[in-house]
Amino acid sequence: MSALKLVGISGALRAGSTNTLFVKEAARLFGEAEFALGDIRFPLYDGDLESSEGIPAEVQATADLIAGADAIIVSTPEYNKSLPGVLKNAFDWISRVEGNPWQDKPVAIISAAAGRAGGERAQVATREALVYSQPRFVTGPEIGLAQSFNQFDESGALTNERTIENLQVLMDKLRAEAERA
């Protein structure tokens, strides 16, 4: 059997984002897989732009990554008690491509945030924003990384053993779902 294809989506664009670090750590714990990090630097969704120019190449490229994936990890920050606009914008654009790249794909949602709740509300909002696409959500353990700026060492590795253990459980469940397909 060939290696599973795993795609990570970070809902943060900032260089050094803890959500990008978190999704990469999740991919490492997922184990052997062909991993790609999707790029969601898309223009703002605009129906007129779509009508006049079609689907932007960067949107299609990320949608193609998702369509070809065996499993997907989405890591979201929490902005004003919800998912960031850039992530919602990505979901909106990807919903406009031909076909439904998310349908029946195993998806795990995690979050990293500066606050003490670790992005719990953003996870709920992210799940709600993806329901239309009918992925297979892998639930539990829910992992919200609080005070994320203190949770990684200089090399980008997670330092909290309990978080690592819970993330391993979630990645094992995601792998099992991907292998079941």
PDB file of N, CA and C in Angstrom, residues 13 43 50-51 58 62 66 78-80 96-97 102 106 119 121 127-128 137 147 149 151-152 154:
ATOM      1  N   LEU A  13      -2.024  33.034   8.843  1.00  0.00           N
ATOM      2  CA  LEU A  13      -1.076  33.350   7.774  1.00  0.00           C
ATOM      3  C   LEU A  13       0.258  33.857   8.295  1.00  0.00           C
ATOM      4  N   PRO A  43      -7.609  35.524  -2.662  1.00  0.00           N
ATOM      5  CA  PRO A  43      -8.293  36.817  -2.650  1.00  0.00           C
ATOM      6  C   PRO A  43      -9.604  36.664  -1.869  1.00  0.00           C
ATOM      7  N   GLU A  50     -15.315  35.776  -9.422  1.00  0.00           N
ATOM      8  CA  GLU A  50     -15.494  34.395  -9.881  1.00  0.00           C
ATOM      9  C   GLU A  50     -16.136  34.374 -11.270  1.00  0.00           C
ATOM     10  N   SER A  51     -17.145  35.210 -11.489  1.00  0.00           N
ATOM     11  CA  SER A  51     -17.825  35.245 -12.791  1.00  0.00           C
ATOM     12  C   SER A  51     -16.913  35.722 -13.915  1.00  0.00           C
ATOM     13  N   GLU A  58      -4.699  29.526  -7.185  1.00  0.00           N
ATOM     14  CA  GLU A  58      -4.306  29.115  -5.836  1.00  0.00           C
ATOM     15  C   GLU A  58      -5.443  28.409  -5.101  1.00  0.00           C
ATOM     16  N   THR A  62      -5.247  24.306  -3.899  1.00  0.00           N
ATOM     17  CA  THR A  62      -5.551  23.809  -2.556  1.00  0.00           C
ATOM     18  C   THR A  62      -6.733  22.850  -2.593  1.00  0.00           C
ATOM     19  N   ILE A  66      -6.790  18.894  -1.304  1.00  0.00           N
ATOM     20  CA  ILE A  66      -7.830  18.328  -0.439  1.00  0.00           C
ATOM     21  C   ILE A  66      -8.487  17.134  -1.125  1.00  0.00           C
ATOM     22  N   GLU A  78      -8.239  31.433  17.208  1.00  0.00           N
ATOM     23  CA  GLU A  78      -9.543  31.993  17.559  1.00  0.00           C
ATOM     24  C   GLU A  78      -9.431  33.503  17.529  1.00  0.00           C
ATOM     25  N   TYR A  79     -10.221  34.118  16.662  1.00  0.00           N
ATOM     26  CA  TYR A  79     -10.261  35.575  16.556  1.00  0.00           C
ATOM     27  C   TYR A  79     -11.661  36.023  16.963  1.00  0.00           C
ATOM     28  N   ASN A  80     -11.749  36.800  18.008  1.00  0.00           N
ATOM     29  CA  ASN A  80     -13.037  37.334  18.462  1.00  0.00           C
ATOM     30  C   ASN A  80     -14.087  36.239  18.636  1.00  0.00           C
ATOM     31  N   ARG A  96     -16.704  26.626  -4.107  1.00  0.00           N
ATOM     32  CA  ARG A  96     -17.091  27.036  -5.452  1.00  0.00           C
ATOM     33  C   ARG A  96     -16.422  26.211  -6.556  1.00  0.00           C
ATOM     34  N   VAL A  97     -15.441  25.373  -6.207  1.00  0.00           N
ATOM     35  CA  VAL A  97     -14.790  24.563  -7.241  1.00  0.00           C
ATOM     36  C   VAL A  97     -15.724  23.432  -7.676  1.00  0.00           C
ATOM     37  N   TRP A 102     -14.018  18.064  -0.109  1.00  0.00           N
ATOM     38  CA  TRP A 102     -14.064  17.664   1.302  1.00  0.00           C
ATOM     39  C   TRP A 102     -14.934  16.429   1.548  1.00  0.00           C
ATOM     40  N   PRO A 106     -11.819  12.174   5.952  1.00  0.00           N
ATOM     41  CA  PRO A 106     -11.613  12.281   7.397  1.00  0.00           C
ATOM     42  C   PRO A 106     -10.930  13.612   7.722  1.00  0.00           C
ATOM     43  N   GLY A 119      -8.927  28.185  21.935  1.00  0.00           N
ATOM     44  CA  GLY A 119      -9.628  28.189  20.651  1.00  0.00           C
ATOM     45  C   GLY A 119     -10.836  27.286  20.567  1.00  0.00           C
ATOM     46  N   ARG A 121     -14.043  27.818  20.890  1.00  0.00           N
ATOM     47  CA  ARG A 121     -15.148  28.357  20.086  1.00  0.00           C
ATOM     48  C   ARG A 121     -14.796  28.351  18.598  1.00  0.00           C
ATOM     49  N   ARG A 127     -16.043  23.685  12.532  1.00  0.00           N
ATOM     50  CA  ARG A 127     -16.860  22.504  12.233  1.00  0.00           C
ATOM     51  C   ARG A 127     -18.153  22.927  11.542  1.00  0.00           C
ATOM     52  N   GLU A 128     -18.812  23.955  12.079  1.00  0.00           N
ATOM     53  CA  GLU A 128     -20.058  24.443  11.472  1.00  0.00           C
ATOM     54  C   GLU A 128     -19.835  24.935  10.047  1.00  0.00           C
ATOM     55  N   PHE A 137     -15.940  13.988  10.205  1.00  0.00           N
ATOM     56  CA  PHE A 137     -15.211  14.592  11.319  1.00  0.00           C
ATOM     57  C   PHE A 137     -14.734  13.519  12.282  1.00  0.00           C
ATOM     58  N   GLN A 147      -2.520  29.383  25.465  1.00  0.00           N
ATOM     59  CA  GLN A 147      -1.234  30.080  25.594  1.00  0.00           C
ATOM     60  C   GLN A 147      -0.194  29.450  24.658  1.00  0.00           C
ATOM     61  N   PHE A 149       1.788  30.381  22.487  1.00  0.00           N
ATOM     62  CA  PHE A 149       3.113  30.986  22.318  1.00  0.00           C
ATOM     63  C   PHE A 149       4.139  30.396  23.291  1.00  0.00           C
ATOM     64  N   GLN A 151       4.120  26.980  24.091  1.00  0.00           N
ATOM     65  CA  GLN A 151       3.959  25.528  24.005  1.00  0.00           C
ATOM     66  C   GLN A 151       4.921  24.821  23.054  1.00  0.00           C
ATOM     67  N   PHE A 152       5.814  25.569  22.430  1.00  0.00           N
ATOM     68  CA  PHE A 152       6.744  24.978  21.460  1.00  0.00           C
ATOM     69  C   PHE A 152       8.173  25.354  21.830  1.00  0.00           C
ATOM     70  N   GLU A 154      12.357  25.797  20.593  1.00  0.00           N
ATOM     71  CA  GLU A 154      13.000  26.563  19.514  1.00  0.00           C
ATOM     72  C   GLU A 154      12.924  25.856  18.164  1.00  0.00           C
TER      73      GLU A 154
END
